[in-house]
Coordinates of C-alpha atoms and ligand atoms in Angstrom, one line a residue:
X262 CA 116.5 86.1 129.2
X263 CA 115.5 88.4 126.4
X264 CA 112.2 88.8 124.5
X265 CA 112.3 88.5 120.7
X266 CA 109.7 89.3 118.0
X267 CA 109.5 85.9 116.3
X268 CA 106.7 86.1 113.8
X269 CA 103.8 88.0 112.4
X270 CA 100.4 87.1 110.9
X271 CA 97.2 88.9 110.0
X272 CA 93.7 88.4 108.8
X273 CA 92.1 90.9 106.4
X274 CA 88.4 90.5 106.0
X275 CA 87.1 90.0 102.5
X276 CA 84.6 92.8 102.1
X277 CA 86.0 96.0 100.7
X278 CA 84.1 99.2 101.6
X279 CA 85.1 102.0 99.3
X280 CA 84.6 105.8 99.9
X281 CA 81.7 105.5 97.4
X282 CA 79.7 103.6 100.0
X283 CA 79.8 106.6 102.3
X284 CA 79.2 109.1 99.4
X285 CA 76.0 107.2 98.6
X286 CA 74.7 107.4 102.2
X287 CA 75.8 110.8 103.7
X288 CA 76.9 114.3 102.9
X289 CA 80.5 113.7 102.0
X290 CA 82.7 113.3 99.0
X291 CA 85.4 110.9 97.9
X292 CA 87.7 114.0 97.5
X293 CA 87.1 115.1 101.2
X294 CA 87.8 111.6 102.6
X295 CA 90.9 111.1 100.5
X296 CA 92.4 114.5 101.0
X297 CA 91.7 114.7 104.8
X298 CA 92.5 111.1 105.7
X299 CA 94.4 109.3 102.9
X300 CA 91.8 106.5 103.1
X301 CA 90.4 105.0 99.8
X302 CA 88.9 101.8 101.2
X303 CA 88.6 99.7 104.4
X304 CA 87.7 96.1 105.1
X305 CA 84.5 95.1 106.9
X306 CA 84.0 91.7 108.7
X307 CA 81.0 89.6 107.8
X308 CA 78.0 89.4 110.1
X309 CA 79.1 85.9 111.3
X310 CA 82.7 87.0 111.9
X311 CA 83.4 88.3 115.4
X312 CA 86.6 89.9 116.7
X313 CA 87.7 86.6 118.2
X314 CA 87.3 84.9 114.7
X315 CA 89.5 87.6 113.1
X316 CA 92.1 87.3 116.0
X317 CA 92.2 83.4 115.8
X318 CA 92.8 83.5 112.1
X319 CA 95.7 85.9 112.4
X320 CA 97.1 83.9 115.4
X321 CA 97.1 80.6 113.5
X322 CA 99.4 82.2 110.9
X323 CA 101.7 83.8 113.5
X324 CA 102.1 80.6 115.4
X325 CA 102.8 78.6 112.3
X326 CA 105.4 81.1 111.1
X327 CA 107.1 81.0 114.5
X328 CA 107.5 77.3 113.9
X329 CA 105.6 76.4 117.0
X330 CA 102.7 74.1 117.9
X331 CA 99.6 75.8 119.5
X332 CA 100.4 73.8 122.7
X333 CA 103.7 75.7 123.1
X334 CA 102.0 79.1 123.6
X335 CA 102.0 79.8 127.3
X336 CA 100.2 83.2 127.4
X337 CA 97.7 85.0 125.2
X338 CA 97.1 88.8 125.3
X339 CA 94.5 90.3 123.1
X340 CA 94.3 94.1 122.7
X341 CA 90.8 95.2 121.5
X342 CA 88.2 97.9 122.0
X343 CA 85.5 95.8 120.1
X344 CA 85.4 92.6 122.1
X345 CA 82.9 89.8 121.2
X346 CA 81.3 90.3 124.7
X347 CA 80.9 93.4 126.8
X348 CA 82.7 92.4 130.0
X349 CA 83.3 88.6 129.8
X350 CA 84.5 86.2 128.6
X351 CA 87.5 88.0 127.2
X352 CA 88.3 87.8 123.5
X353 CA 91.7 86.2 124.5
X354 CA 89.8 83.3 126.1
X355 CA 87.7 82.9 123.0
X356 CA 90.7 82.9 120.8
X357 CA 92.4 80.3 123.0
X358 CA 89.4 78.1 122.6
X359 CA 89.3 78.6 118.8
X360 CA 93.0 77.5 118.7
X361 CA 92.3 74.5 121.0
X362 CA 94.6 76.0 123.7
X363 CA 93.6 75.3 127.3
X364 CA 95.0 75.8 130.8
X365 CA 97.1 78.9 130.1
X366 CA 96.7 82.5 131.1
X367 CA 94.7 84.5 128.6
X368 CA 93.4 88.1 129.0
X369 CA 92.4 91.3 127.1
X370 CA 93.8 94.7 127.5
X371 CA 92.1 98.0 126.7
X372 CA 94.5 100.6 125.4
X373 CA 92.7 101.5 122.2
X374 CA 95.0 102.2 119.2
X375 CA 98.1 101.8 121.4
X376 CA 97.0 98.3 122.4
X377 CA 99.5 96.3 120.3
X378 CA 102.5 98.2 121.8
X379 CA 101.1 97.8 125.3
X380 CA 100.7 94.1 124.7
X381 CA 104.2 93.9 123.4
X382 CA 105.6 95.5 126.6
X383 CA 103.5 93.2 128.8
X384 CA 104.8 90.2 126.8
X385 CA 108.4 91.4 127.1
X386 CA 108.0 91.8 130.9
X387 CA 106.6 88.2 131.3
X388 CA 109.4 86.8 129.3
X389 CA 112.3 88.8 130.9
X390 CA 111.0 87.8 134.3
X391 CA 111.3 84.1 133.3
X392 CA 107.6 83.4 133.9
X393 CA 106.6 82.8 130.2
X394 CA 108.4 81.6 127.1
X395 CA 106.1 82.0 124.1
X396 CA 103.6 84.8 124.3
X397 CA 100.9 85.3 121.6
X398 CA 99.9 88.9 121.3
X399 CA 97.0 90.0 119.2
X400 CA 95.4 93.2 118.0
X401 CA 91.9 92.4 116.7
X402 CA 89.0 94.7 116.0
X403 CA 85.5 94.6 114.5
X404 CA 85.2 98.3 114.7
X405 CA 82.2 98.3 112.4
X406 CA 80.2 97.0 115.4
X407 CA 80.9 100.2 117.5
X408 CA 80.7 102.8 114.7
X409 CA 77.8 105.2 114.3
X410 CA 77.2 105.1 110.6
X411 CA 75.2 108.3 110.7
X412 CA 78.2 110.3 112.1
X413 CA 80.0 111.5 109.0
X414 CA 82.9 112.9 111.0
X415 CA 84.1 109.5 112.2
X416 CA 82.5 106.6 110.4
X417 CA 84.5 106.7 107.2
X418 CA 87.8 106.4 109.2
X419 CA 87.5 102.9 110.6
X420 CA 87.8 99.3 109.4
X421 CA 88.0 95.8 110.7
X422 CA 90.9 93.3 110.8
X423 CA 93.4 91.5 113.0
X424 CA 97.2 91.0 113.4
X425 CA 99.1 88.7 115.8
X426 CA 102.7 88.1 116.7
X427 CA 104.6 85.5 118.8
X428 CA 107.1 87.0 121.3
X429 CA 109.6 84.4 122.5
X430 CA 112.3 84.0 125.0
X431 CA 115.9 83.9 123.8
X432 CA 119.3 84.1 125.3
X433 CA 120.7 85.8 122.2
X434 CA 120.9 89.5 123.0
X435 CA 121.3 90.3 119.3
X436 CA 117.7 89.1 118.7
X437 CA 116.2 91.1 121.6
X438 CA 113.5 93.8 121.4
X439 CA 115.5 97.0 121.9
X440 CA 113.1 99.2 123.9
X441 CA 109.4 99.9 124.4
X442 CA 107.8 102.9 126.1
X443 CA 104.1 103.2 126.9
X444 CA 102.2 106.2 128.4
X445 CA 98.7 107.4 129.3
X446 CA 96.9 110.6 130.3
X447 CA 93.3 110.0 131.4
X448 CA 92.6 113.8 131.7
X449 CA 92.0 113.7 127.9
X450 CA 89.3 111.0 128.3
X451 CA 86.6 113.0 126.5
X452 CA 88.5 113.2 123.2
X453 CA 87.7 109.6 122.2
X454 CA 85.1 107.5 124.0
X455 CA 82.3 105.0 123.8
X456 CA 79.7 106.0 126.5
X457 CA 78.4 102.4 126.8
X458 CA 77.2 101.3 130.2
X459 CA 77.7 104.9 131.6
X460 CA 74.9 106.2 129.4
X461 CA 71.6 105.7 127.8
X462 CA 73.2 106.3 124.4
X463 CA 74.2 103.3 122.3
X464 CA 77.8 102.1 122.6
X465 CA 79.1 103.9 119.6
X466 CA 82.5 105.5 119.4
X467 CA 82.7 109.3 119.7
X468 CA 85.7 111.3 118.7
X469 CA 86.7 115.0 118.7
X470 CA 88.8 114.5 115.6
X471 CA 90.5 117.8 115.1
X472 CA 91.7 118.1 118.7
X473 CA 92.8 114.5 118.8
X474 CA 94.7 115.1 115.5
X475 CA 96.8 118.0 116.9
X476 CA 97.7 116.2 120.2
X477 CA 98.6 113.0 118.3
X478 CA 101.1 114.8 116.0
X479 CA 102.8 116.6 118.9
X480 CA 102.8 113.7 121.3
X481 CA 104.0 111.1 118.8
X482 CA 106.8 113.3 117.5
X483 CA 108.1 113.9 121.0
X484 CA 107.7 110.3 122.1
X485 CA 109.6 108.9 119.2
X486 CA 112.4 111.5 119.6
X487 CA 112.7 110.5 123.3
X488 CA 112.9 106.8 122.5
X489 CA 115.5 107.3 119.7
X490 CA 117.7 109.6 121.9
X491 CA 117.5 107.2 124.9
X492 CA 118.7 104.4 122.8
X493 CA 121.3 106.5 120.8
X494 CA 119.5 105.6 117.6
X495 CA 119.8 107.7 114.4
X496 CA 117.3 107.5 111.5
X497 CA 119.7 105.3 109.5
X498 CA 119.5 102.7 112.2
X499 CA 115.8 102.2 111.5
X500 CA 114.8 100.0 108.5
X501 CA 111.0 100.5 108.7
X502 CA 109.0 103.2 110.5
X503 CA 105.6 101.5 111.1
X504 CA 103.2 104.0 112.7
X505 CA 99.6 103.4 113.8
X506 CA 97.5 104.0 110.7
X507 CA 94.9 106.6 111.7
X508 CA 95.3 109.3 109.1
X509 CA 97.8 109.9 106.3
X510 CA 98.3 113.5 107.4
X511 CA 99.3 112.4 111.0
X512 CA 101.8 109.9 109.6
X513 CA 103.2 112.5 107.2
X514 CA 103.5 115.2 109.8
X515 CA 105.2 113.0 112.3
X516 CA 107.4 111.3 109.6
X517 CA 108.5 114.7 108.3
X518 CA 109.2 116.1 111.7
X519 CA 111.4 113.1 112.4
X520 CA 112.9 113.4 109.0
X521 CA 112.3 109.8 107.9
X522 CA 112.8 109.0 104.2
X523 CA 109.7 107.9 102.2
X524 CA 111.2 104.4 101.7
X525 CA 111.3 104.0 105.5
X526 CA 107.7 105.0 106.1
X527 CA 105.0 102.2 106.0
X528 CA 101.5 103.2 104.8
X529 CA 98.5 101.0 104.8
X530 CA 95.8 103.5 105.9
X531 CA 94.8 103.9 102.2
X532 CA 93.5 100.3 102.0
X533 CA 92.6 99.4 105.5
X534 CA 91.6 102.7 107.2
X535 CA 92.1 102.9 111.0
X536 CA 91.8 99.4 112.6
X537 CA 92.9 100.6 116.1
X538 CA 94.9 97.9 117.9
X539 CA 95.1 95.8 114.7
X540 CA 96.7 98.5 112.5
X541 CA 100.4 98.1 113.5
X542 CA 100.4 94.2 113.3
X543 CA 98.5 94.4 110.0
X544 CA 101.0 96.8 108.6
X545 CA 104.0 94.7 109.8
X546 CA 102.3 91.7 108.2
X547 CA 101.9 93.6 104.9
X548 CA 105.7 94.4 104.9
X549 CA 106.5 90.8 105.7
X550 CA 104.3 89.4 102.9
X551 CA 105.5 91.8 100.3
X552 CA 109.2 91.1 101.1
X553 CA 109.9 94.5 102.7
X554 CA 110.5 93.1 106.2
X555 CA 113.4 90.7 106.5
X556 CA 115.0 88.9 109.4
X557 CA 117.2 91.3 111.4
X558 CA 115.4 94.4 110.2
X559 CA 114.9 97.2 112.8
X560 CA 111.2 98.4 113.1
X561 CA 110.2 101.6 114.8
X562 CA 106.6 101.4 115.9
X563 CA 104.4 104.3 117.3
X564 CA 100.8 104.6 118.2
X565 CA 98.3 107.0 119.8
X566 CA 94.7 106.4 120.8
X567 CA 91.8 106.7 123.2
X568 CA 92.6 107.1 126.9
X569 CA 94.6 108.9 125.9
X570 CA 97.3 106.3 125.4
X571 CA 100.5 106.4 123.4
X572 CA 103.6 104.5 122.9
X573 CA 106.6 103.7 120.7
X574 CA 109.0 100.8 120.3
X575 CA 112.3 99.8 118.7
X576 CA 111.9 96.2 117.7
X577 CA 114.2 93.9 115.7
X578 CA 112.4 91.4 113.6
X579 CA 113.7 88.0 114.7
X580 CA 111.5 85.9 112.4
X581 CA 112.5 84.0 109.3
Ligands
LIG176 O1 93.3 106.4 116.1 C1 93.1 107.1 117.2 C2 93.4 108.5 117.0 N1 92.6 109.1 116.0 C3 93.0 110.0 115.2 O2 94.2 110.4 115.4 C4 92.1 110.7 114.3 C5 92.4 112.2 114.4 N2 91.5 113.0 113.5 C6 91.5 113.0 112.2 O3 91.9 112.1 111.5 C7 90.9 114.3 111.5 O4 90.7 115.2 112.5 C8 89.5 114.0 110.8 C9 89.8 113.2 109.5 C10 88.6 113.2 111.6 C11 88.9 115.4 110.4 O5 89.8 116.1 109.6 P1 90.1 117.7 110.1 O6 91.0 118.2 109.1 O7 90.5 117.7 111.5 O8 88.6 118.3 109.8 P2 87.7 119.1 110.8 O9 87.1 118.2 111.9 O10 88.4 120.3 111.3 O11 86.5 119.5 109.8 C12 86.7 120.3 108.7 C13 85.4 120.5 108.0 C14 84.2 120.8 108.9 O12 83.4 121.8 108.2 P3 83.5 123.4 108.6 O13 83.2 123.5 110.0 O14 84.9 123.7 108.2 O15 82.5 124.0 107.6 C15 83.5 119.5 109.0 O16 82.1 119.7 109.3 O17 85.0 119.3 107.3 C16 83.7 119.0 107.6 N3 83.5 117.5 107.6 C17 83.2 116.8 106.5 N4 83.0 117.2 105.2 C18 82.8 116.2 104.3 C19 83.7 116.6 108.6 N5 83.5 115.4 108.2 C20 83.2 115.4 106.9 C21 82.9 114.5 105.9 N6 82.7 114.9 104.6 N7 82.9 113.2 106.1

């Protein structure tokens, strides 16, 4: 049995927060934010919308596009670093409840911005082992709830949103996900963290931006090269290069080092900012909705985030 990427969906919160919002509140400029990050605006969830609400809305679309009933989903995995509740219940359980799905396994994973790729590999393993048939994977974040809006070095980078995909069993090898590789190195734990229960400080995200930036470019470039070589892929075999959307300069540096053409590179960081685990599925959904992603297209995904964690994947889009 093979795992195939059947559908994509996303939920983009309504409120748009422009760079001007930050310029009016702290010592920064639109020019600095745009030049250093490529971000013009990001979306912010409303006060009565939690991460599970964003995730449930994205999931409904993904399940519908997969041509399935909610009752046919047999596993839900939610990647998030901004769950509704601190330790329990998991956001996946809350999403299951909002979708009216009961009596199946549902759990969260914590792999920061790499969360969606981690969830994809977990889904693939459950399917290939024959244990599950239709796995709903979600990247959902209300990062505005863990951002220190007095820290000008990080607060303008992040936004809210959610993306979801259905990964299904198939016996057609042609539709299968080609390969996924995920890694972690906890010795870099101090680069990106939320002190939370370990500290008296509030549970806000802290980041050593410049160091993270340099490691991200180096690690992602090597990781993608390794994946491409392992699978004997050339750039022309990839239709869309869909990287985690943290910073335009990281995407450009990695894309240039790997020699991808501009038409292959997908960019959404300008309008959504960094939405951590949601950034890749939101970007895939953008491509799907604007007709850039078609059935049978080969996607190359890569991500890097707190942990440190990183990963990349070669995934054929097996949706309609
Ligand atoms: O998604 C998970 C992974 N995350 C990432 O990969 C993010 C990685 N990091 C980044 O995206 C970038 O490092 C930042 C956008 C956060 C910062 O860009 P940078 O080019 O690394 O700048 P920097 O931290 O080296 O700071 C350059 C200068 C500093 O001033 P001095 O020391 O040169 O006088 C900062 O104080 O820019 C200053 N600065 C600002 N100036 C205006 C920092 N934040 C701001 C700001 N507005 N908001």
